[in-house]
Amino acid sequence: MVEYRELNAAEIDRELFSGFIRRQVVNDCWRKIDGKWVIKSDPFIDDWSEDDYAFGIKCLKNTVSTGGVVYGAFSDNVLKGFASVEPQLFGSVQKYLDLTSIHVSADMRGNGIGRELFTRACDWAREHGAEKLYISAHSAVESQAFYKAMGCVEAEVYNEEHVRAEPFDCQLERKL
């Protein structure tokens, strides 16, 4: 059984992630070439270093301390998934809130954890005044299939900060 709850800043530390496996084997990715989306072979393994965990922990703590939300999914009291939404509305008419992370541990993927975390993130964003959730999402075919299943489409307006930070990400939105 998986339990879901909001995390507080004090509990977000390296120990929290001790049973979390970020590893993702990627073979094909979506790329926008000449204005059209195509699938390209781009094999690599996406895994987090200790520096990546440290940076992620810092970001998640900041999300909570600035009024955003971080949800955790726990199996036997071990973190197996998490999602975060920032509190600041943005966009031409302040309609977006930013889903800054959603990850499920490799050993628990395919069990509905991502779907539940995404649903909770959408509900939180709607309750906090957003019309749409913005997602700068990994371009792996599997990741994009998840977002499509969640009702996401290409963002009407790209957040240029995200594009600069992750130029290969797909910029998506989900109407709330």
mmCIF file with all atom_site columns, C-alpha atoms in Angstrom:
data_model
loop_
_atom_site.group_PDB
_atom_site.id
_atom_site.type_symbol
_atom_site.label_atom_id
_atom_site.label_alt_id
_atom_site.label_comp_id
_atom_site.label_asym_id
_atom_site.label_entity_id
_atom_site.label_seq_id
_atom_site.pdbx_PDB_ins_code
_atom_site.Cartn_x
_atom_site.Cartn_y
_atom_site.Cartn_z
_atom_site.occupancy
_atom_site.B_iso_or_equiv
_atom_site.pdbx_formal_charge
_atom_site.auth_seq_id
_atom_site.auth_comp_id
_atom_site.auth_asym_id
_atom_site.auth_atom_id
_atom_site.pdbx_PDB_model_num
ATOM 1   C CA . MET A 1 1   ? 0.000  0.000  0.000   1.00 0.00 ? 1   MET A CA 1
ATOM 2   C CA . VAL A 1 2   ? 1.240  3.470  -0.895  1.00 0.00 ? 2   VAL A CA 1
ATOM 3   C CA . GLU A 1 3   ? 0.623  6.425  1.399   1.00 0.00 ? 3   GLU A CA 1
ATOM 4   C CA . TYR A 1 4   ? 0.656  10.016 0.154   1.00 0.00 ? 4   TYR A CA 1
ATOM 5   C CA . ARG A 1 5   ? 1.255  13.158 2.144   1.00 0.00 ? 5   ARG A CA 1
ATOM 6   C CA . GLU A 1 6   ? 2.647  16.677 2.026   1.00 0.00 ? 6   GLU A CA 1
ATOM 7   C CA . LEU A 1 7   ? 6.266  16.954 3.070   1.00 0.00 ? 7   LEU A CA 1
ATOM 8   C CA . ASN A 1 8   ? 7.633  19.672 5.329   1.00 0.00 ? 8   ASN A CA 1
ATOM 9   C CA . ALA A 1 9   ? 11.013 21.315 4.806   1.00 0.00 ? 9   ALA A CA 1
ATOM 10  C CA . ALA A 1 10  ? 12.583 19.752 7.910   1.00 0.00 ? 10  ALA A CA 1
ATOM 11  C CA . GLU A 1 11  ? 12.109 16.188 6.643   1.00 0.00 ? 11  GLU A CA 1
ATOM 12  C CA . ILE A 1 12  ? 13.503 16.837 3.158   1.00 0.00 ? 12  ILE A CA 1
ATOM 13  C CA . ASP A 1 13  ? 17.068 15.612 3.478   1.00 0.00 ? 13  ASP A CA 1
ATOM 14  C CA . ARG A 1 14  ? 19.389 13.031 1.930   1.00 0.00 ? 14  ARG A CA 1
ATOM 15  C CA . GLU A 1 15  ? 18.166 10.301 4.276   1.00 0.00 ? 15  GLU A CA 1
ATOM 16  C CA . LEU A 1 16  ? 14.621 10.739 2.929   1.00 0.00 ? 16  LEU A CA 1
ATOM 17  C CA . PHE A 1 17  ? 15.914 9.605  -0.486  1.00 0.00 ? 17  PHE A CA 1
ATOM 18  C CA . SER A 1 18  ? 17.881 6.590  0.768   1.00 0.00 ? 18  SER A CA 1
ATOM 19  C CA . GLY A 1 19  ? 15.391 4.117  -0.756  1.00 0.00 ? 19  GLY A CA 1
ATOM 20  C CA . PHE A 1 20  ? 14.640 6.171  -3.867  1.00 0.00 ? 20  PHE A CA 1
ATOM 21  C CA . ILE A 1 21  ? 16.051 5.001  -7.230  1.00 0.00 ? 21  ILE A CA 1
ATOM 22  C CA . ARG A 1 22  ? 16.117 7.803  -9.820  1.00 0.00 ? 22  ARG A CA 1
ATOM 23  C CA . ARG A 1 23  ? 17.699 5.676  -12.583 1.00 0.00 ? 23  ARG A CA 1
ATOM 24  C CA . GLN A 1 24  ? 16.016 5.821  -15.994 1.00 0.00 ? 24  GLN A CA 1
ATOM 25  C CA . VAL A 1 25  ? 17.339 4.043  -19.067 1.00 0.00 ? 25  VAL A CA 1
ATOM 26  C CA . VAL A 1 26  ? 16.489 6.201  -22.069 1.00 0.00 ? 26  VAL A CA 1
ATOM 27  C CA . ASN A 1 27  ? 16.686 5.096  -25.693 1.00 0.00 ? 27  ASN A CA 1
ATOM 28  C CA . ASP A 1 28  ? 14.453 7.449  -27.657 1.00 0.00 ? 28  ASP A CA 1
ATOM 29  C CA . CYS A 1 29  ? 13.509 11.082 -27.080 1.00 0.00 ? 29  CYS A CA 1
ATOM 30  C CA . TRP A 1 30  ? 11.170 13.598 -28.623 1.00 0.00 ? 30  TRP A CA 1
ATOM 31  C CA . ARG A 1 31  ? 12.904 16.483 -30.396 1.00 0.00 ? 31  ARG A CA 1
ATOM 32  C CA . LYS A 1 32  ? 11.423 19.508 -32.134 1.00 0.00 ? 32  LYS A CA 1
ATOM 33  C CA . ILE A 1 33  ? 13.147 19.819 -35.503 1.00 0.00 ? 33  ILE A CA 1
ATOM 34  C CA . ASP A 1 34  ? 12.099 22.476 -37.999 1.00 0.00 ? 34  ASP A CA 1
ATOM 35  C CA . GLY A 1 35  ? 8.905  23.037 -36.018 1.00 0.00 ? 35  GLY A CA 1
ATOM 36  C CA . LYS A 1 36  ? 7.865  19.371 -35.998 1.00 0.00 ? 36  LYS A CA 1
ATOM 37  C CA . TRP A 1 37  ? 8.059  16.813 -33.177 1.00 0.00 ? 37  TRP A CA 1
ATOM 38  C CA . VAL A 1 38  ? 10.003 13.668 -34.093 1.00 0.00 ? 38  VAL A CA 1
ATOM 39  C CA . ILE A 1 39  ? 11.386 10.724 -32.151 1.00 0.00 ? 39  ILE A CA 1
ATOM 40  C CA . LYS A 1 40  ? 15.167 10.477 -32.243 1.00 0.00 ? 40  LYS A CA 1
ATOM 41  C CA . SER A 1 41  ? 17.473 7.797  -30.912 1.00 0.00 ? 41  SER A CA 1
ATOM 42  C CA . ASP A 1 42  ? 19.468 9.327  -28.039 1.00 0.00 ? 42  ASP A CA 1
ATOM 43  C CA . PRO A 1 43  ? 20.440 6.511  -25.656 1.00 0.00 ? 43  PRO A CA 1
ATOM 44  C CA . PHE A 1 44  ? 21.681 7.400  -22.180 1.00 0.00 ? 44  PHE A CA 1
ATOM 45  C CA . ILE A 1 45  ? 21.110 6.567  -18.534 1.00 0.00 ? 45  ILE A CA 1
ATOM 46  C CA . ASP A 1 46  ? 19.614 9.302  -16.404 1.00 0.00 ? 46  ASP A CA 1
ATOM 47  C CA . ASP A 1 47  ? 20.718 8.874  -12.822 1.00 0.00 ? 47  ASP A CA 1
ATOM 48  C CA . TRP A 1 48  ? 21.424 11.347 -10.045 1.00 0.00 ? 48  TRP A CA 1
ATOM 49  C CA . SER A 1 49  ? 24.814 12.007 -8.527  1.00 0.00 ? 49  SER A CA 1
ATOM 50  C CA . GLU A 1 50  ? 25.174 13.144 -4.929  1.00 0.00 ? 50  GLU A CA 1
ATOM 51  C CA . ASP A 1 51  ? 25.419 16.715 -6.254  1.00 0.00 ? 51  ASP A CA 1
ATOM 52  C CA . ASP A 1 52  ? 22.114 16.210 -8.083  1.00 0.00 ? 52  ASP A CA 1
ATOM 53  C CA . TYR A 1 53  ? 20.463 14.983 -4.876  1.00 0.00 ? 53  TYR A CA 1
ATOM 54  C CA . ALA A 1 54  ? 21.894 17.947 -2.936  1.00 0.00 ? 54  ALA A CA 1
ATOM 55  C CA . PHE A 1 55  ? 20.574 20.398 -5.521  1.00 0.00 ? 55  PHE A CA 1
ATOM 56  C CA . GLY A 1 56  ? 17.163 18.694 -5.631  1.00 0.00 ? 56  GLY A CA 1
ATOM 57  C CA . ILE A 1 57  ? 16.867 18.719 -1.850  1.00 0.00 ? 57  ILE A CA 1
ATOM 58  C CA . LYS A 1 58  ? 17.736 22.431 -1.777  1.00 0.00 ? 58  LYS A CA 1
ATOM 59  C CA . CYS A 1 59  ? 15.057 23.130 -4.427  1.00 0.00 ? 59  CYS A CA 1
ATOM 60  C CA . LEU A 1 60  ? 12.380 21.067 -2.669  1.00 0.00 ? 60  LEU A CA 1
ATOM 61  C CA . LYS A 1 61  ? 13.084 22.782 0.672   1.00 0.00 ? 61  LYS A CA 1
ATOM 62  C CA . ASN A 1 62  ? 12.808 26.148 -1.077  1.00 0.00 ? 62  ASN A CA 1
ATOM 63  C CA . THR A 1 63  ? 9.488  25.143 -2.658  1.00 0.00 ? 63  THR A CA 1
ATOM 64  C CA . VAL A 1 64  ? 7.988  24.383 0.752   1.00 0.00 ? 64  VAL A CA 1
ATOM 65  C CA . SER A 1 65  ? 9.514  27.400 2.510   1.00 0.00 ? 65  SER A CA 1
ATOM 66  C CA . THR A 1 66  ? 8.170  29.808 -0.130  1.00 0.00 ? 66  THR A CA 1
ATOM 67  C CA . GLY A 1 67  ? 4.605  28.487 0.071   1.00 0.00 ? 67  GLY A CA 1
ATOM 68  C CA . GLY A 1 68  ? 4.608  25.753 -2.559  1.00 0.00 ? 68  GLY A CA 1
ATOM 69  C CA . VAL A 1 69  ? 3.911  22.086 -2.021  1.00 0.00 ? 69  VAL A CA 1
ATOM 70  C CA . VAL A 1 70  ? 5.889  18.866 -2.117  1.00 0.00 ? 70  VAL A CA 1
ATOM 71  C CA . TYR A 1 71  ? 3.961  15.598 -2.030  1.00 0.00 ? 71  TYR A CA 1
ATOM 72  C CA . GLY A 1 72  ? 5.611  12.323 -1.145  1.00 0.00 ? 72  GLY A CA 1
ATOM 73  C CA . ALA A 1 73  ? 4.523  8.772  -1.904  1.00 0.00 ? 73  ALA A CA 1
ATOM 74  C CA . PHE A 1 74  ? 5.665  6.197  0.642   1.00 0.00 ? 74  PHE A CA 1
ATOM 75  C CA . SER A 1 75  ? 5.727  2.410  0.570   1.00 0.00 ? 75  SER A CA 1
ATOM 76  C CA . ASP A 1 76  ? 6.597  0.846  3.936   1.00 0.00 ? 76  ASP A CA 1
ATOM 77  C CA . ASN A 1 77  ? 7.627  4.333  5.111   1.00 0.00 ? 77  ASN A CA 1
ATOM 78  C CA . VAL A 1 78  ? 10.190 4.636  2.282   1.00 0.00 ? 78  VAL A CA 1
ATOM 79  C CA . LEU A 1 79  ? 9.905  7.516  -0.208  1.00 0.00 ? 79  LEU A CA 1
ATOM 80  C CA . LYS A 1 80  ? 9.045  6.071  -3.623  1.00 0.00 ? 80  LYS A CA 1
ATOM 81  C CA . GLY A 1 81  ? 7.770  9.159  -5.419  1.00 0.00 ? 81  GLY A CA 1
ATOM 82  C CA . PHE A 1 82  ? 7.450  12.904 -5.093  1.00 0.00 ? 82  PHE A CA 1
ATOM 83  C CA . ALA A 1 83  ? 6.050  15.926 -6.886  1.00 0.00 ? 83  ALA A CA 1
ATOM 84  C CA . SER A 1 84  ? 6.455  19.658 -6.291  1.00 0.00 ? 84  SER A CA 1
ATOM 85  C CA . VAL A 1 85  ? 4.509  22.732 -7.364  1.00 0.00 ? 85  VAL A CA 1
ATOM 86  C CA . GLU A 1 86  ? 5.829  26.274 -7.005  1.00 0.00 ? 86  GLU A CA 1
ATOM 87  C CA . PRO A 1 87  ? 3.540  28.929 -5.466  1.00 0.00 ? 87  PRO A CA 1
ATOM 88  C CA . GLN A 1 88  ? 4.141  31.821 -7.895  1.00 0.00 ? 88  GLN A CA 1
ATOM 89  C CA . LEU A 1 89  ? 1.622  32.318 -10.705 1.00 0.00 ? 89  LEU A CA 1
ATOM 90  C CA . PHE A 1 90  ? 3.187  33.220 -14.059 1.00 0.00 ? 90  PHE A CA 1
ATOM 91  C CA . GLY A 1 91  ? 2.236  33.628 -17.693 1.00 0.00 ? 91  GLY A CA 1
ATOM 92  C CA . SER A 1 92  ? 0.754  36.453 -19.698 1.00 0.00 ? 92  SER A CA 1
ATOM 93  C CA . VAL A 1 93  ? -2.376 36.533 -17.551 1.00 0.00 ? 93  VAL A CA 1
ATOM 94  C CA . GLN A 1 94  ? -0.913 34.789 -14.480 1.00 0.00 ? 94  GLN A CA 1
ATOM 95  C CA . LYS A 1 95  ? -2.534 31.489 -15.326 1.00 0.00 ? 95  LYS A CA 1
ATOM 96  C CA . TYR A 1 96  ? 0.273  28.954 -14.789 1.00 0.00 ? 96  TYR A CA 1
ATOM 97  C CA . LEU A 1 97  ? 1.695  27.261 -11.728 1.00 0.00 ? 97  LEU A CA 1
ATOM 98  C CA . ASP A 1 98  ? 4.892  25.299 -12.231 1.00 0.00 ? 98  ASP A CA 1
ATOM 99  C CA . LEU A 1 99  ? 5.173  21.551 -11.625 1.00 0.00 ? 99  LEU A CA 1
ATOM 100 C CA . THR A 1 100 ? 8.904  21.613 -10.949 1.00 0.00 ? 100 THR A CA 1
ATOM 101 C CA . SER A 1 101 ? 9.331  17.928 -10.256 1.00 0.00 ? 101 SER A CA 1
ATOM 102 C CA . ILE A 1 102 ? 7.588  14.604 -10.422 1.00 0.00 ? 102 ILE A CA 1
ATOM 103 C CA . HIS A 1 103 ? 9.593  11.415 -10.037 1.00 0.00 ? 103 HIS A CA 1
ATOM 104 C CA . VAL A 1 104 ? 8.816  7.816  -9.184  1.00 0.00 ? 104 VAL A CA 1
ATOM 105 C CA . SER A 1 105 ? 11.456 5.397  -7.952  1.00 0.00 ? 105 SER A CA 1
ATOM 106 C CA . ALA A 1 106 ? 12.515 2.917  -10.655 1.00 0.00 ? 106 ALA A CA 1
ATOM 107 C CA . ASP A 1 107 ? 11.364 -0.032 -8.537  1.00 0.00 ? 107 ASP A CA 1
ATOM 108 C CA . MET A 1 108 ? 7.808  1.338  -8.251  1.00 0.00 ? 108 MET A CA 1
ATOM 109 C CA . ARG A 1 109 ? 7.058  2.706  -11.726 1.00 0.00 ? 109 ARG A CA 1
ATOM 110 C CA . GLY A 1 110 ? 3.898  1.437  -13.398 1.00 0.00 ? 110 GLY A CA 1
ATOM 111 C CA . ASN A 1 111 ? 1.906  1.231  -10.166 1.00 0.00 ? 111 ASN A CA 1
ATOM 112 C CA . GLY A 1 112 ? -0.101 4.455  -10.463 1.00 0.00 ? 112 GLY A CA 1
ATOM 113 C CA . ILE A 1 113 ? 2.109  6.534  -8.154  1.00 0.00 ? 113 ILE A CA 1
ATOM 114 C CA . GLY A 1 114 ? 2.910  9.104  -10.841 1.00 0.00 ? 114 GLY A CA 1
ATOM 115 C CA . ARG A 1 115 ? -0.770 9.425  -11.750 1.00 0.00 ? 115 ARG A CA 1
ATOM 116 C CA . GLU A 1 116 ? -1.751 10.039 -8.115  1.00 0.00 ? 116 GLU A CA 1
ATOM 117 C CA . LEU A 1 117 ? 1.042  12.551 -7.538  1.00 0.00 ? 117 LEU A CA 1
ATOM 118 C CA . PHE A 1 118 ? 0.126  14.376 -10.746 1.00 0.00 ? 118 PHE A CA 1
ATOM 119 C CA . THR A 1 119 ? -3.547 14.490 -9.738  1.00 0.00 ? 119 THR A CA 1
ATOM 120 C CA . ARG A 1 120 ? -2.653 15.911 -6.331  1.00 0.00 ? 120 ARG A CA 1
ATOM 121 C CA . ALA A 1 121 ? -0.384 18.511 -7.961  1.00 0.00 ? 121 ALA A CA 1
ATOM 122 C CA . CYS A 1 122 ? -3.197 19.562 -10.314 1.00 0.00 ? 122 CYS A CA 1
ATOM 123 C CA . ASP A 1 123 ? -5.684 19.819 -7.448  1.00 0.00 ? 123 ASP A CA 1
ATOM 124 C CA . TRP A 1 124 ? -3.265 21.936 -5.394  1.00 0.00 ? 124 TRP A CA 1
ATOM 125 C CA . ALA A 1 125 ? -2.534 24.238 -8.345  1.00 0.00 ? 125 ALA A CA 1
ATOM 126 C CA . ARG A 1 126 ? -6.257 24.714 -9.058  1.00 0.00 ? 126 ARG A CA 1
ATOM 127 C CA . GLU A 1 127 ? -6.917 25.485 -5.369  1.00 0.00 ? 127 GLU A CA 1
ATOM 128 C CA . HIS A 1 128 ? -4.148 28.104 -5.523  1.00 0.00 ? 128 HIS A CA 1
ATOM 129 C CA . GLY A 1 129 ? -5.569 30.035 -8.456  1.00 0.00 ? 129 GLY A CA 1
ATOM 130 C CA . ALA A 1 130 ? -3.953 28.427 -11.500 1.00 0.00 ? 130 ALA A CA 1
ATOM 131 C CA . GLU A 1 131 ? -5.813 27.746 -14.711 1.00 0.00 ? 131 GLU A CA 1
ATOM 132 C CA . LYS A 1 132 ? -3.011 25.547 -16.044 1.00 0.00 ? 132 LYS A CA 1
ATOM 133 C CA . LEU A 1 133 ? -0.115 23.502 -14.731 1.00 0.00 ? 133 LEU A CA 1
ATOM 134 C CA . TYR A 1 134 ? 3.190  24.119 -16.533 1.00 0.00 ? 134 TYR A CA 1
ATOM 135 C CA . ILE A 1 135 ? 5.669  21.278 -16.952 1.00 0.00 ? 135 ILE A CA 1
ATOM 136 C CA . SER A 1 136 ? 9.203  21.369 -18.357 1.00 0.00 ? 136 SER A CA 1
ATOM 137 C CA . ALA A 1 137 ? 9.340  17.628 -18.912 1.00 0.00 ? 137 ALA A CA 1
ATOM 138 C CA . HIS A 1 138 ? 11.999 15.067 -19.729 1.00 0.00 ? 138 HIS A CA 1
ATOM 139 C CA . SER A 1 139 ? 11.843 14.308 -23.451 1.00 0.00 ? 139 SER A CA 1
ATOM 140 C CA . ALA A 1 140 ? 12.155 10.508 -23.108 1.00 0.00 ? 140 ALA A CA 1
ATOM 141 C CA . VAL A 1 141 ? 9.411  8.730  -25.046 1.00 0.00 ? 141 VAL A CA 1
ATOM 142 C CA . GLU A 1 142 ? 8.223  6.978  -21.855 1.00 0.00 ? 142 GLU A CA 1
ATOM 143 C CA . SER A 1 143 ? 8.066  10.228 -19.881 1.00 0.00 ? 143 SER A CA 1
ATOM 144 C CA . GLN A 1 144 ? 6.142  11.955 -22.649 1.00 0.00 ? 144 GLN A CA 1
ATOM 145 C CA . ALA A 1 145 ? 3.686  9.038  -22.871 1.00 0.00 ? 145 ALA A CA 1
ATOM 146 C CA . PHE A 1 146 ? 2.943  9.552  -19.165 1.00 0.00 ? 146 PHE A CA 1
ATOM 147 C CA . TYR A 1 147 ? 2.282  13.270 -19.608 1.00 0.00 ? 147 TYR A CA 1
ATOM 148 C CA . LYS A 1 148 ? 0.090  12.666 -22.655 1.00 0.00 ? 148 LYS A CA 1
ATOM 149 C CA . ALA A 1 149 ? -1.932 10.141 -20.623 1.00 0.00 ? 149 ALA A CA 1
ATOM 150 C CA . MET A 1 150 ? -2.349 12.855 -17.973 1.00 0.00 ? 150 MET A CA 1
ATOM 151 C CA . GLY A 1 151 ? -3.872 15.209 -20.558 1.00 0.00 ? 151 GLY A CA 1
ATOM 152 C CA . CYS A 1 152 ? -0.826 17.389 -21.156 1.00 0.00 ? 152 CYS A CA 1
ATOM 153 C CA . VAL A 1 153 ? -0.206 19.181 -24.436 1.00 0.00 ? 153 VAL A CA 1
ATOM 154 C CA . GLU A 1 154 ? 2.546  21.443 -25.735 1.00 0.00 ? 154 GLU A CA 1
ATOM 155 C CA . ALA A 1 155 ? 2.566  24.707 -23.786 1.00 0.00 ? 155 ALA A CA 1
ATOM 156 C CA . GLU A 1 156 ? 0.932  27.679 -25.488 1.00 0.00 ? 156 GLU A CA 1
ATOM 157 C CA . VAL A 1 157 ? 3.687  29.921 -24.140 1.00 0.00 ? 157 VAL A CA 1
ATOM 158 C CA . TYR A 1 158 ? 7.128  28.616 -23.248 1.00 0.00 ? 158 TYR A CA 1
ATOM 159 C CA . ASN A 1 159 ? 8.783  29.593 -19.982 1.00 0.00 ? 159 ASN A CA 1
ATOM 160 C CA . GLU A 1 160 ? 12.141 30.777 -21.348 1.00 0.00 ? 160 GLU A CA 1
ATOM 161 C CA . GLU A 1 161 ? 13.888 30.199 -18.011 1.00 0.00 ? 161 GLU A CA 1
ATOM 162 C CA . HIS A 1 162 ? 13.040 26.494 -18.262 1.00 0.00 ? 162 HIS A CA 1
ATOM 163 C CA . VAL A 1 163 ? 14.059 26.339 -21.920 1.00 0.00 ? 163 VAL A CA 1
ATOM 164 C CA . ARG A 1 164 ? 17.482 27.815 -21.109 1.00 0.00 ? 164 ARG A CA 1
ATOM 165 C CA . ALA A 1 165 ? 17.978 25.459 -18.147 1.00 0.00 ? 165 ALA A CA 1
ATOM 166 C CA . GLU A 1 166 ? 16.868 22.286 -19.984 1.00 0.00 ? 166 GLU A CA 1
ATOM 167 C CA . PRO A 1 167 ? 16.902 22.874 -23.760 1.00 0.00 ? 167 PRO A CA 1
ATOM 168 C CA . PHE A 1 168 ? 15.914 19.275 -24.575 1.00 0.00 ? 168 PHE A CA 1
ATOM 169 C CA . ASP A 1 169 ? 12.887 19.219 -22.262 1.00 0.00 ? 169 ASP A CA 1
ATOM 170 C CA . CYS A 1 170 ? 9.397  19.340 -23.752 1.00 0.00 ? 170 CYS A CA 1
ATOM 171 C CA . GLN A 1 171 ? 7.431  22.370 -22.547 1.00 0.00 ? 171 GLN A CA 1
ATOM 172 C CA . LEU A 1 172 ? 3.952  21.191 -21.612 1.00 0.00 ? 172 LEU A CA 1
ATOM 173 C CA . GLU A 1 173 ? 0.799  22.380 -19.942 1.00 0.00 ? 173 GLU A CA 1
ATOM 174 C CA . ARG A 1 174 ? -2.259 20.766 -18.446 1.00 0.00 ? 174 ARG A CA 1
ATOM 175 C CA . LYS A 1 175 ? -5.524 22.692 -18.252 1.00 0.00 ? 175 LYS A CA 1
ATOM 176 C CA . LEU A 1 176 ? -6.990 22.463 -14.758 1.00 0.00 ? 176 LEU A CA 1
#
